[in-house]
Structure formats: C-alpha cells, structure tokens
Amino acid sequence: MASISLTGKLVFITGASSGIGRSCAEQFAAAGARLLLAARRIDRLEALALELNATYGSDVYYCELDVRDRQWVAETIATLPAAWQSIDILVNNAGLSRGLDKLHSGSIDDWEEMIDTNVKGLLYVSRAVIPGMVDRNAGHVINIGSIAGRAAYPGGNVYCGSKAAVREISAGLKIDLLGTAVRVSEVDPGLVETEFSDVRFHGDRDRAKRTYTGLTPLTPDDIADIVLFCATRPAHVNLSELLVVPTDQATATQVSRRG
Ligand code: NDP
Ligand code: 8X3
C-alpha cells in the first residue's frame, strides 16, 4: 500500500527549538513538507528556518509562542497568513519536566509549569487547530506523550500525571473525531537524550548527564523517524499509540547500564 507523500503538506510543530521538535522539523523538511514552527526561543527558530531553507529549500514560517498562554495561542493561529492556515499535520511536542522530588516536598511552581505546558498548552493548540481539520475533513494530530504516562515512577508524580493526561486526551480525541478523516496518534518515548534533563534539573548539567550514563539512549532523530512513519501511513491507517524505548530500557525504572 502506498505511503502518503509529505510534499507540500503543512506541518505545525510546537517546541521546534530543541530536541524532538527540532528533529521533526528537519525530517519533515527533508521530506518536502512546509513548516510552521513555534517555541519561545525565536532566535533558535530563525536559525533553524534559515538552515532548512538553505539545505532543503523549505518554506518555513516561524513564530514565538508560549503554549501556556491561551490568548496568545488563539491569536497566533487565528492570524496566520492565508497560505499558512490549512494545517495538515499538528505535532503537539512542546513539553517539559521539572524536578524529581517526592510529591509531598515538590515545588508547586514546577507542577504548574508542567501542567500548564504539557496538558493545557497541548489543549489550547489543539482547540485552535483541529476545527480547521474537521472543516476540511483532513488532518493528523500527533501528540508526544511519554513512557511516564503509562506508569508512575519515583519522583515522577506530576510529570507522569501530565503525560497520563496526554494519553487520555489523545484517546478521547480519537473518539471525538470518529467519522472524520482526521487521524490521531500518540508517540510515547522512553529515554531520549535532548535538553529534557537539563530542563528537569533546572540546568544542573552533571545530574542531567547522569540520566544517560552507561546506556545508549534514543536520539531525537529516532523519534522524528517514528513521527514521520505515523504521518506517512495510508489514509485509512491510524497508528493510535506507540511506545518507543531504547534497547537498554524496559520500563521507566528498569534500565541496563554498563560500567
Ligand atoms: P527539549 O527540552 O529538548 O525540547 C522541549 C521543547 O519544548 C523546546 O523546543 C521548548 O522550546 C518547547 N517548550 C517548552 N515549554 C514551552 C512553552 N511553554 N511554549 C512553547 N514551547 C515550549 O526536550 P524534548 O525534545 O525531549 O521534549 C519534547 C517532548 O518530548 C516533550 O513533550 C517531552 O515531555 C517529551 N518526551 C521527552 C522524552 C525524553 O526523554 N527527552 C521522553 C518522553 C517524552 P522553548 O524553550 O524555546 O519554548
Ligand atoms: C521522559 C522520559 O522516563 O524521564 O518523558 O519520564 S522519563
């Protein structure tokens, strides 16, 4: 069965300034897609847009966006230039973890940042983008969840809860879109070496590095490859959920480290 071509498709990626989102941008660009990129660090998006244009001749529109800001999200989507309004694929990737403290000693500010970004931000973006997909009876929403959403681990409490919410939101969205041609996928990675752990440990690079010591983690390109696989299945095929772990990882807490 022929896979779907991404040539000329309009792909909106949140959190494209780093890690998995950035790799998705690169791989969709290489596949001939047009890219709508969002994140808070606009300087990085500008550099990425130039790079993708120079390398692949990509058509890229980028915007500064904090997905936690409901009004900002709504206005950004509502005021996109005409040529950038018909979004074919939404990759809800922007997200983060903060801390690894026990719940009873955790930081409420950290909790709010995770819930506001991972859950509410994903919802705001979805609410702004999906109506157009339904109107056109075409589209694909790909949510980046996590192994953390499938089982809690020590200190994961609120992050795990936020990703469990992404899992149920994805499942609910699939039900709500039944009868339309809009597809919903959730990709749940295990350990991927990105800036994720730097952010989790508030810039403690040594602690962040230890997350990946002695094992071979996934790369952001590994996840982007899978996101593109979901997006290129034939139109009647909906890959609903995918758990992707390094060979050195079995569960969130069971990993094989050497040395
Ligand atoms: P990175 O820290 O490398 O990238 C996170 C991206 O999210 C950045 O581009 C950041 O951009 C963006 N982002 C964060 N907060 C906001 C916000 N409020 N508004 C807009 N953009 C925001 O981490 P990853 O690439 O690893 O993370 C991407 C996704 O993958 C997240 O949802 C994460 O939970 C998930 N994930 C990661 C795993 C891993 O092991 N790395 C495993 C499982 C899931 P900026 O700061 O410029 O706004
Ligand atoms: C990121 C993977 O195991 O650190 O979602 O939660 S984990």
Coordinates of C-alpha atoms and ligand atoms in Angstrom, one line a residue:
M1 CA 0.0 0.0 0.0
A2 CA 1.4 3.4 -1.0
S3 CA 2.5 5.7 1.8
I4 CA 1.3 9.3 1.9
S5 CA 3.6 11.9 0.4
L6 CA 4.6 14.8 2.6
T7 CA 5.5 17.0 -0.3
G8 CA 3.8 20.4 0.2
K9 CA 2.0 19.3 3.4
L10 CA 1.7 22.0 6.0
V11 CA 3.2 20.7 9.3
F12 CA 2.8 22.7 12.6
I13 CA 5.4 21.6 15.2
T14 CA 5.3 23.1 18.7
G15 CA 8.6 23.1 20.7
A16 CA 10.6 23.1 17.5
S17 CA 13.6 25.0 19.0
S18 CA 15.2 21.9 20.5
G19 CA 15.3 18.1 20.8
I20 CA 12.5 16.0 19.3
G21 CA 10.6 19.0 17.8
R22 CA 13.7 20.3 16.1
S23 CA 14.4 16.8 14.6
C24 CA 10.8 16.5 13.4
A25 CA 11.3 19.9 11.7
E26 CA 14.4 18.6 9.9
Q27 CA 12.9 15.3 8.8
F28 CA 9.6 16.8 7.6
A29 CA 11.6 19.4 5.7
A30 CA 13.7 16.7 4.1
A31 CA 10.5 15.0 3.1
G32 CA 9.3 18.2 1.3
A33 CA 6.8 19.5 3.8
R34 CA 6.1 23.2 4.5
L35 CA 6.8 24.0 8.2
L36 CA 5.1 26.1 10.7
L37 CA 7.4 26.2 13.8
A38 CA 6.7 27.6 17.3
A39 CA 8.6 27.9 20.5
R40 CA 9.6 30.7 22.9
R41 CA 13.2 30.9 21.8
I42 CA 12.6 32.7 18.5
D43 CA 16.3 33.1 17.8
R44 CA 16.7 29.3 17.5
L45 CA 13.7 29.1 15.2
E46 CA 15.1 31.8 13.0
A47 CA 18.4 29.9 12.7
L48 CA 16.6 26.6 12.0
A49 CA 14.4 28.2 9.4
L50 CA 17.5 29.6 7.6
E51 CA 19.2 26.2 7.8
L52 CA 16.2 24.3 6.5
N53 CA 15.7 26.7 3.7
A54 CA 19.4 26.5 2.7
T55 CA 19.5 22.7 2.9
Y56 CA 16.2 21.6 1.5
G57 CA 14.7 24.8 0.0
S58 CA 12.0 24.6 2.7
D59 CA 9.2 27.0 3.0
V60 CA 9.2 27.9 6.8
Y61 CA 7.0 30.2 8.8
Y62 CA 8.0 30.5 12.5
C63 CA 6.6 32.3 15.4
E64 CA 7.4 33.0 19.0
L65 CA 4.8 31.3 21.1
D66 CA 4.3 30.2 24.7
V67 CA 1.7 27.5 24.6
R68 CA 0.7 28.2 28.2
D69 CA -0.8 31.5 27.1
R70 CA -4.3 30.7 25.9
Q71 CA -4.9 34.1 24.3
W72 CA -1.5 34.1 22.5
V73 CA -2.2 30.6 21.1
A74 CA -5.6 31.5 19.8
E75 CA -4.4 34.8 18.3
T76 CA -1.4 33.2 16.6
I77 CA -3.5 30.5 14.9
A78 CA -6.3 32.9 14.0
T79 CA -4.0 35.5 12.4
L80 CA -1.8 33.2 10.4
P81 CA -1.2 34.4 6.8
A82 CA -3.7 32.8 4.4
A83 CA -1.1 30.5 2.9
W84 CA -0.4 29.1 6.4
Q85 CA -3.8 28.4 7.7
S86 CA -4.6 24.9 6.3
I87 CA -2.6 22.8 8.7
D88 CA -2.3 19.2 7.6
I89 CA -0.3 17.8 10.5
L90 CA -0.1 19.1 14.0
V91 CA 2.8 17.7 16.2
N92 CA 2.0 18.6 19.8
N93 CA 5.5 18.3 21.1
A94 CA 6.2 21.3 23.4
G95 CA 6.6 20.0 26.9
L96 CA 8.9 19.6 29.8
S97 CA 9.5 18.1 33.2
R98 CA 10.6 20.0 36.3
G99 CA 12.2 18.3 39.3
L100 CA 12.2 14.7 40.5
D101 CA 11.0 15.4 44.1
K102 CA 8.6 13.5 46.2
L103 CA 5.1 14.9 45.8
H104 CA 4.9 16.0 49.5
S105 CA 8.1 18.1 49.1
G106 CA 7.6 19.1 45.5
S107 CA 7.6 22.7 44.1
I108 CA 4.1 23.9 43.3
D109 CA 5.6 26.3 40.7
D110 CA 7.2 23.3 39.0
W111 CA 3.8 21.4 39.0
E112 CA 2.0 24.4 37.5
E113 CA 4.6 24.8 34.7
M114 CA 4.3 21.1 33.8
I115 CA 0.5 21.0 33.8
D116 CA 0.2 24.4 32.1
T117 CA 2.6 23.3 29.3
N118 CA 2.1 19.6 28.8
V119 CA -1.7 19.5 29.4
K120 CA -3.2 22.9 29.0
G121 CA -0.8 24.1 26.3
L122 CA -1.5 21.0 24.2
L123 CA -5.2 21.6 24.7
Y124 CA -5.1 25.2 23.7
V125 CA -3.1 24.4 20.5
S126 CA -5.4 21.5 19.7
R127 CA -8.5 23.6 20.2
A128 CA -7.2 26.3 17.8
V129 CA -6.0 23.9 15.1
I130 CA -8.4 21.0 14.9
P131 CA -11.6 22.8 13.9
G132 CA -9.9 23.6 10.5
M133 CA -9.0 20.0 10.1
V134 CA -12.6 19.0 10.8
D135 CA -13.9 21.6 8.4
R136 CA -11.6 20.3 5.6
N137 CA -12.2 16.7 6.7
A138 CA -8.4 16.1 6.6
G139 CA -5.6 16.2 9.0
H140 CA -3.4 14.4 11.5
V141 CA -2.7 15.2 15.2
I142 CA 0.4 13.6 16.6
N143 CA 0.8 14.0 20.3
I144 CA 4.2 13.4 22.0
G145 CA 3.3 11.6 25.2
S146 CA 5.8 9.6 27.3
I147 CA 6.5 6.3 28.9
A148 CA 5.9 8.4 32.0
G149 CA 2.2 8.5 31.1
R150 CA 1.9 4.7 31.3
A151 CA 3.2 4.1 34.8
A152 CA 4.3 6.4 37.6
Y153 CA 7.9 6.2 38.8
P154 CA 9.6 7.6 41.9
G155 CA 9.5 11.4 41.9
G156 CA 7.7 11.4 38.6
N157 CA 4.3 12.1 40.2
V158 CA 3.1 15.3 38.4
Y159 CA 5.1 14.8 35.2
C160 CA 3.7 11.3 35.0
G161 CA 0.2 12.6 35.7
S162 CA 0.6 15.3 32.9
K163 CA 1.6 12.6 30.4
A164 CA -1.1 10.3 31.5
A165 CA -3.5 13.1 30.8
V166 CA -2.0 13.4 27.3
R167 CA -2.7 9.7 26.8
E168 CA -6.4 10.0 27.8
I169 CA -6.8 13.3 25.8
S170 CA -5.4 11.5 22.7
A171 CA -7.7 8.6 23.2
G172 CA -10.7 10.9 23.7
L173 CA -9.8 13.0 20.7
K174 CA -9.7 9.9 18.5
I175 CA -13.2 9.0 19.7
D176 CA -14.5 12.6 19.1
L177 CA -13.0 12.6 15.5
L178 CA -14.6 9.3 14.6
G179 CA -16.5 9.8 11.3
T180 CA -14.0 12.3 10.1
A181 CA -10.8 11.6 8.1
V182 CA -8.7 13.3 10.8
R183 CA -6.2 10.9 12.4
V184 CA -4.8 10.9 15.9
S185 CA -1.5 9.3 17.0
E186 CA 0.4 9.3 20.3
V187 CA 4.1 8.6 20.3
D188 CA 5.4 7.7 23.8
P189 CA 9.2 7.8 24.1
G190 CA 11.4 6.4 26.8
L191 CA 14.8 7.9 27.4
V192 CA 15.8 10.4 24.6
E193 CA 18.9 12.5 25.0
T194 CA 17.8 16.1 24.5
E195 CA 17.7 19.2 26.7
F196 CA 14.9 17.5 28.6
S197 CA 17.0 16.5 31.6
D198 CA 18.8 19.9 31.7
V199 CA 15.4 21.5 32.0
R200 CA 14.2 18.9 34.5
F201 CA 17.1 19.5 36.8
H202 CA 17.0 23.3 36.3
G203 CA 20.3 23.5 34.5
D204 CA 22.3 21.0 36.6
R205 CA 24.2 19.6 33.7
D206 CA 26.1 16.9 35.6
R207 CA 22.9 15.5 37.0
A208 CA 21.3 15.7 33.6
K209 CA 24.2 13.8 32.0
R210 CA 23.9 11.0 34.6
T211 CA 20.4 10.2 33.3
Y212 CA 22.0 8.7 30.2
T213 CA 25.3 7.4 31.6
G214 CA 26.2 3.8 30.7
L215 CA 23.3 3.2 28.3
T216 CA 22.5 4.1 24.8
P217 CA 19.5 6.4 24.8
L218 CA 17.3 7.2 21.9
T219 CA 18.1 10.2 19.8
P220 CA 15.6 12.9 18.8
D221 CA 16.0 11.7 15.2
D222 CA 14.8 8.2 16.3
I223 CA 11.5 9.8 17.5
A224 CA 11.2 12.1 14.5
D225 CA 11.6 9.0 12.2
I226 CA 8.6 7.4 14.0
V227 CA 6.5 10.5 13.9
L228 CA 7.1 10.6 10.1
F229 CA 6.2 6.9 9.9
C230 CA 2.8 7.7 11.6
A231 CA 2.2 10.6 9.2
T232 CA 3.0 8.7 6.1
R233 CA 0.8 5.6 6.6
P234 CA -2.0 5.2 4.0
A235 CA -5.1 7.4 4.8
H236 CA -7.1 4.5 6.2
V237 CA -4.4 3.5 8.7
N238 CA -4.4 5.3 12.1
L239 CA -1.4 4.4 14.3
S240 CA -3.1 5.3 17.6
E241 CA -0.2 4.7 20.1
L242 CA 3.5 3.8 20.0
L243 CA 5.7 3.1 23.0
V244 CA 9.4 3.6 21.9
V245 CA 12.2 2.8 24.3
P246 CA 16.0 2.3 23.9
T247 CA 17.1 -1.3 23.8
D248 CA 18.7 -0.6 27.1
Q249 CA 15.4 0.3 28.7
A250 CA 12.4 -1.9 29.7
T251 CA 10.3 0.3 31.9
A252 CA 10.8 3.9 33.2
T253 CA 12.7 2.4 36.2
Q254 CA 14.4 -0.6 34.6
V255 CA 17.4 0.2 32.5
S256 CA 20.6 -1.6 31.8
R257 CA 23.7 0.5 32.5
R258 CA 27.3 -0.6 31.7
G259 CA 30.4 0.4 33.6
Ligands
NDP1 P1 13.7 19.6 24.9 O1 13.9 20.3 26.2 O2 15.0 19.4 24.1 O3 12.6 20.4 24.0 C1 11.4 20.9 24.5 C2 10.8 21.8 23.6 O4 9.5 22.3 24.1 C3 11.6 23.1 23.3 O5 11.6 23.4 21.9 C4 10.9 24.2 24.1 O6 11.1 25.4 23.4 C5 9.5 23.7 24.0 N1 8.7 24.3 25.0 C6 8.8 24.1 26.4 N2 7.9 24.9 27.0 C7 7.2 25.6 26.1 C8 6.2 26.5 26.1 N3 5.7 27.0 27.3 N4 5.8 27.1 24.9 C9 6.3 26.7 23.8 N5 7.3 25.7 23.7 C10 7.7 25.2 24.8 O7 13.0 18.3 25.2 P2 12.5 17.1 24.3 O8 12.7 17.3 22.9 O9 13.0 15.8 24.9 O10 10.9 17.2 24.6 C11 9.9 17.2 23.6 C12 8.7 16.4 24.1 O11 9.1 15.1 24.3 C13 8.2 16.9 25.5 O12 6.7 16.9 25.4 C14 8.7 15.8 26.4 O13 7.8 15.7 27.6 C15 8.6 14.6 25.5 N6 9.4 13.5 25.9 C16 10.7 13.6 26.1 C17 11.5 12.5 26.4 C18 13.0 12.5 26.7 O14 13.5 11.5 27.3 N7 13.7 13.5 26.2 C19 10.8 11.2 26.6 C20 9.4 11.2 26.5 C21 8.7 12.3 26.1 P3 11.4 26.8 24.1 O15 12.1 26.6 25.4 O16 12.2 27.5 23.1 O17 10.0 27.4 24.3
8X3_2 C1 10.6 11.5 29.5 C2 11.0 10.1 29.9 O1 11.3 8.5 31.8 O2 12.3 10.7 32.1 O3 9.2 11.6 29.4 O4 9.9 10.4 32.2 S1 11.1 9.9 31.5

